[in-house]
Coordinates of C-alpha atoms in Angstrom, one line a residue:
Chain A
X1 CA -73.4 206.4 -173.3
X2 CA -71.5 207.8 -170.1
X3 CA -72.6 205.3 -168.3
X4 CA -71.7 202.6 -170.4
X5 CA -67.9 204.2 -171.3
X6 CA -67.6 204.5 -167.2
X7 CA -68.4 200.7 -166.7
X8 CA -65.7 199.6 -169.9
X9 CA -63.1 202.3 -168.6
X10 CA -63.6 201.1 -165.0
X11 CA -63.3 197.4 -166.1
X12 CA -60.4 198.0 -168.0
X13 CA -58.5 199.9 -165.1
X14 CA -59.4 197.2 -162.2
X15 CA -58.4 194.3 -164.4
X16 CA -55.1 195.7 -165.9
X17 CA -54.3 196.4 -162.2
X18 CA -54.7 193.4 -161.0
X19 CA -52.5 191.8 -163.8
X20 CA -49.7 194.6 -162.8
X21 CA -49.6 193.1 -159.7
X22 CA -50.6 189.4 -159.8
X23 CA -50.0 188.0 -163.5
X24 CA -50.7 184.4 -164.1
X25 CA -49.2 184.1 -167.3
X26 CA -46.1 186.2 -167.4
X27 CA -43.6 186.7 -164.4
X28 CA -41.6 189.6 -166.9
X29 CA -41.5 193.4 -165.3
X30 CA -42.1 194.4 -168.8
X31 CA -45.2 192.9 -169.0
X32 CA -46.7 194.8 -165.7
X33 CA -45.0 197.8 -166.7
X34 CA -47.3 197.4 -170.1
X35 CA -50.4 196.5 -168.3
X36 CA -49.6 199.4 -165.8
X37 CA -49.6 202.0 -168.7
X38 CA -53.4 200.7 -169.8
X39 CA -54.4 201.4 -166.6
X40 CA -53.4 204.7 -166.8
X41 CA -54.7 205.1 -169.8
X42 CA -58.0 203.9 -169.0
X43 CA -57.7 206.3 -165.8
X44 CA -57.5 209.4 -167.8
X45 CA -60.7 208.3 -169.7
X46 CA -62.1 208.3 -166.1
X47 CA -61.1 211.6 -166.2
X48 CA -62.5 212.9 -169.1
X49 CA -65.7 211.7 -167.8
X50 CA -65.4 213.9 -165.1
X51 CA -64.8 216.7 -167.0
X52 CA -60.9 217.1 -166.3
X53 CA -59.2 217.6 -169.2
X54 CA -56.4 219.4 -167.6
X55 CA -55.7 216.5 -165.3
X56 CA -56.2 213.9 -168.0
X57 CA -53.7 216.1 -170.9
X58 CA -51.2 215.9 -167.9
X59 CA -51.6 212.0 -166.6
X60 CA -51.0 211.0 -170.4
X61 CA -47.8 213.2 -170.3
X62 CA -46.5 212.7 -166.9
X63 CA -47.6 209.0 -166.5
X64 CA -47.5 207.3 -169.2
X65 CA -45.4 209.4 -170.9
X66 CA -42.3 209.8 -168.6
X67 CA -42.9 207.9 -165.5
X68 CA -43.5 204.5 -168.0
X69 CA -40.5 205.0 -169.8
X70 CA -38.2 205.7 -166.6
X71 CA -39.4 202.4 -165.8
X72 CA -39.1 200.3 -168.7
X73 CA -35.6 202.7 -169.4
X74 CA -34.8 201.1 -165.6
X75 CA -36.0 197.8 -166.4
X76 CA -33.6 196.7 -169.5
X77 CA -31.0 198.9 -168.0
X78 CA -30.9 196.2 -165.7
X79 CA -31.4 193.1 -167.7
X80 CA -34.0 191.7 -165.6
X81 CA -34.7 188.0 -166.3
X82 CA -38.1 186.8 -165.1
X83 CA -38.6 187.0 -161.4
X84 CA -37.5 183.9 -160.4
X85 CA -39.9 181.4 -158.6
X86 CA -39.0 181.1 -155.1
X87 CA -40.7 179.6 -152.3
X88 CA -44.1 181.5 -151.5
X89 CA -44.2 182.7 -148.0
X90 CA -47.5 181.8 -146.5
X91 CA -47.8 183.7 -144.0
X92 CA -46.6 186.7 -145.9
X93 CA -49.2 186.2 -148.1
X94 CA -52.0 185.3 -145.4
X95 CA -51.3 188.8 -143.8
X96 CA -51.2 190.7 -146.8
X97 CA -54.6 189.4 -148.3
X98 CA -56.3 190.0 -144.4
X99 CA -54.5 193.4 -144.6
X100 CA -56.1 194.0 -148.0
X101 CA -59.7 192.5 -147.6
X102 CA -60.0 194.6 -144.1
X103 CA -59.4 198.0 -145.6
X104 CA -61.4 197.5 -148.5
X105 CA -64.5 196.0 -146.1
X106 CA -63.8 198.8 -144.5
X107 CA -64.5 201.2 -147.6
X108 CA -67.7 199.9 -149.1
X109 CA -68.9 199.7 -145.7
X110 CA -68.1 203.8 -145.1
X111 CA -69.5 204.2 -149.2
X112 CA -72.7 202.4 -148.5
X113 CA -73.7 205.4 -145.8
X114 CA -73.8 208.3 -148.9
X115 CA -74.7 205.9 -151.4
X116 CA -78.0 208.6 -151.5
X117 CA -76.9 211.9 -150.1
X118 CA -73.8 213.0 -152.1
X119 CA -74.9 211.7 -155.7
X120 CA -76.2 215.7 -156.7
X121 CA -75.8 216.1 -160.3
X122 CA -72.1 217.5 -160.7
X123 CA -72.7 221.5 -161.9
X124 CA -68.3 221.8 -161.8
X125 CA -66.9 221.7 -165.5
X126 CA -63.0 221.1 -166.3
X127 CA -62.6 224.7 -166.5
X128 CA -58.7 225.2 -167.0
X129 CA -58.2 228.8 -166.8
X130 CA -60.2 227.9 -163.1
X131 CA -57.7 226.0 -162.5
X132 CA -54.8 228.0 -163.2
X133 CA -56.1 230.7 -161.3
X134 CA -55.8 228.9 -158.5
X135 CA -52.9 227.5 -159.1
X136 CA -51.2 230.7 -159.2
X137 CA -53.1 232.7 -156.7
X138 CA -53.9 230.4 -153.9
X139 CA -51.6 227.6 -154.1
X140 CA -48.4 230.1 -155.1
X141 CA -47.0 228.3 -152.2
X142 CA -47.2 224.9 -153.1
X143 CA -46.0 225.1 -156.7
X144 CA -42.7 227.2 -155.7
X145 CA -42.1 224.6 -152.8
X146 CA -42.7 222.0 -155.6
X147 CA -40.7 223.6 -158.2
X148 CA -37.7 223.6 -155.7
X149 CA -38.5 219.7 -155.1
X150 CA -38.2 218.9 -158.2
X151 CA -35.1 220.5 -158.6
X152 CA -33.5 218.6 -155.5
X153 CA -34.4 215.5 -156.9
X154 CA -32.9 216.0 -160.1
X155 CA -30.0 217.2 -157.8
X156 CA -30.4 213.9 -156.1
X157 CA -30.6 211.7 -159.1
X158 CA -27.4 212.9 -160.8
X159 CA -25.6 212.4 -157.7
X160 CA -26.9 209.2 -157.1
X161 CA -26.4 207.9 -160.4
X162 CA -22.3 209.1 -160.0
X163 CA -20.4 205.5 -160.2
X164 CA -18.6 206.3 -157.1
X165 CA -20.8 206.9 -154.2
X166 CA -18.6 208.7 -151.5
Chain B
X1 CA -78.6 206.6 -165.2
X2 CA -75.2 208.3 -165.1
X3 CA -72.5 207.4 -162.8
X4 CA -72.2 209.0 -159.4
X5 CA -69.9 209.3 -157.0
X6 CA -69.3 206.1 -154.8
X7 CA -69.2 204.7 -158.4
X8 CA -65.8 206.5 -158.8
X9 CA -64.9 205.4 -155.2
X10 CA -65.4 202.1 -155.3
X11 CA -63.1 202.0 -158.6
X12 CA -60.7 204.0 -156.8
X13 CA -60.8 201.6 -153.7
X14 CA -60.3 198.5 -155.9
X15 CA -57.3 200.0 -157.5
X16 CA -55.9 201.2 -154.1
X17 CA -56.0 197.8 -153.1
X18 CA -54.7 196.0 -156.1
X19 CA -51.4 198.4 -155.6
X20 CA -51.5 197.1 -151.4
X21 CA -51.8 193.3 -152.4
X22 CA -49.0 194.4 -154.7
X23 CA -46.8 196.1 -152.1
X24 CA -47.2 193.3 -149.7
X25 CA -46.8 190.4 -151.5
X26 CA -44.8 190.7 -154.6
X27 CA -41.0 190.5 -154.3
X28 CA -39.4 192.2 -157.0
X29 CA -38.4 196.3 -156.1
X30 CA -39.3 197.3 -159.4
X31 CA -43.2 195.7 -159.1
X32 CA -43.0 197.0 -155.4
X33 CA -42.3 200.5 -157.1
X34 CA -44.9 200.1 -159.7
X35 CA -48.0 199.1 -157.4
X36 CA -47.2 202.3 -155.4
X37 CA -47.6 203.8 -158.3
X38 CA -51.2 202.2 -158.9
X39 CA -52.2 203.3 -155.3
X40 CA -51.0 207.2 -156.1
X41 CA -53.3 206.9 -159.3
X42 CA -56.2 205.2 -157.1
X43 CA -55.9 208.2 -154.8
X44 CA -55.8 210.5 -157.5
X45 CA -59.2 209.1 -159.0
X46 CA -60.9 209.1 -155.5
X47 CA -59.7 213.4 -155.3
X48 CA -61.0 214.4 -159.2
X49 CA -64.5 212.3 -158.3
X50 CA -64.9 214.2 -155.0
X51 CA -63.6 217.6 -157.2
X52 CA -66.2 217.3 -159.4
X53 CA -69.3 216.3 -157.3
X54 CA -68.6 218.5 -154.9
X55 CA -68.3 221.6 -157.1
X56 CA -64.9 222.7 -155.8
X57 CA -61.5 222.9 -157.9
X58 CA -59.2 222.3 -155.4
X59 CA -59.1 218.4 -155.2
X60 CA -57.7 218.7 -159.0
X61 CA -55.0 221.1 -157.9
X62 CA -53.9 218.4 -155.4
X63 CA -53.7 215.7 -158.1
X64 CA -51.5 218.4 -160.2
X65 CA -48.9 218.1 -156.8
X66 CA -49.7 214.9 -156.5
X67 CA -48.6 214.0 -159.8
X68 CA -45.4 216.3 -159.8
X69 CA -44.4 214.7 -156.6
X70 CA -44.7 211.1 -157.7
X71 CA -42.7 212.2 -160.7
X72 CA -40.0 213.1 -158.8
X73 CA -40.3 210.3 -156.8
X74 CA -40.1 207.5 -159.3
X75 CA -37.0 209.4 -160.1
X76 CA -35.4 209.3 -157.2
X77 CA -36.4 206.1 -156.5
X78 CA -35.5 204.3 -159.4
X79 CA -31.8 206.0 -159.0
X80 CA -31.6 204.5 -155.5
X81 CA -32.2 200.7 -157.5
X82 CA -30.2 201.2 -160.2
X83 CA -27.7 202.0 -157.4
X84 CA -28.3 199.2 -155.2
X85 CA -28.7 197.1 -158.1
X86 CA -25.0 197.9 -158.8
X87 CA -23.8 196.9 -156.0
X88 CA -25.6 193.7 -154.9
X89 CA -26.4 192.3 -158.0
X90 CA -30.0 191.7 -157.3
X91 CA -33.3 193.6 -157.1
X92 CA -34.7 191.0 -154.7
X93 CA -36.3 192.1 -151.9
X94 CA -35.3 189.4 -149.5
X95 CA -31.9 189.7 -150.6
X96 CA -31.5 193.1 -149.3
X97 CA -32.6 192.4 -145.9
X98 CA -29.9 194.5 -144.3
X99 CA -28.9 197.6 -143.9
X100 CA -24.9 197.5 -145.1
X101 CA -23.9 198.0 -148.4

């Protein structure tokens, strides 16, 4: 049963991603955006697999909750038309899909060497009051450094977004 | 037999180079934006599957930062287009190949 939900979540994710990014039929940013919200979807299943719950309540919120609709929001505040057609540049292309192939060579070579050692069966459940312990013990920190990030990039934002930028 | 870890990696590693292929060859800013958004998620998958095989909780506190920095990032990010968008007109990456506004 888990193993066949992790190979239709996993299917799912690889193949919406790769018609985010390279779409035969439809050159319209709505279209990826879509396509980029069932991956994420299909990534938080990944993550109720591995016991994250936490994770996956806050992916669903964050991600395809408010990051998607900034974007689509983005998108028709622009009035995008389809991307138009323009001449494909070979070489751009050539040296992106060398780029591309090499480091992912380069990973299933490096996976290969633990294929046996690491693969212990996984003890670790998606505790969340774990997790919020550390949170706010050990990584105090980090979430006060992030808290003030994301208050200078809303800072940032409304300044940005002022129609005269001095 | 249940899924182990390289599983999880080798998903991750696919969608982390889906979002690359994506950087580096599409043209539009706003499908630029959204494949780096792909390689945040691919990164994020790769951290939970080493959190949970390797019995420790801190890789899913680093996908919670994770995730609030990229929020703020798209933010930001998609401010900057709207404002360049403003003033040339054109979301284009080859059209913006210089540095004056």
């Amino acid at each position: 049963m888990e193993t066949a939900l992790f190979y239709i979540l996993a299917a799912l994710a690889v193949l919406s991603a790769l018609l985010v990014v390279a779409n035969p039929f439809s050159r319209n940013p709505v279209t990826s955006a879509m396509f980029l919200v069932l991956t994420m979807v299909s990534l938080t299943g990944l993550f109720v697999l591995l016991h994250a719950f936490f994770l996956a309540a806050v992916q669903i919120l964050v991600y395809a909750g408010a990051v998607m609709v900034l974007f689509l929001f983005v998108i028709m505040l622009l009035d995008l038309k389809e991307e138009e057609r323009r001449r494909v540049r070979w070489t751009g292309l050539a040296a992106g899909l060398i780029s591309v192939g090499t480091i992912l060579t380069i990973f299933v070579l490096r996976l290969g060497e633990f294929e046996a050692g690491a693969s212990a069966a996984p003890t670790l459940e998606g505790q969340t009051p774990e997790l919020g312990r550390l949170l706010f013990e050990r990584y105090l920190l980090p979430l006060e450094i992030v808290g003030v990030l994301l208050l200078v990039a809303m800072v940032g934002v409304v300044l940005l977004s002022k129609k005269e930028l001095k | 037999m249940t899924p182990a870890l390289h599983h999880y990696l080798i998903v991750s590693a696919l969608l982390f180079s889906l979002g690359l292929l994506g950087v580096v060859t599409r043209r539009s800013l706003l499908i630029i934006y959204m494949s780096l958004e792909l390689m945040l998620n691919a990164a994020n998958l790769a951290l939970v599957a080493f959190s949970r095989f390797n019995n420790h909780l801190d890789g899913q506190v680093m996908v919670f930062f994770i995730i609030t920095v990229a929020a703020a990032e798209v933010a930001v990010g998609l401010a900057l287009i709207v404002a360049i968008f403003r003033r040339r007109q054109t979301t284009h990456v080859e059209d913006l190949a210089t540095l004056k506004l």
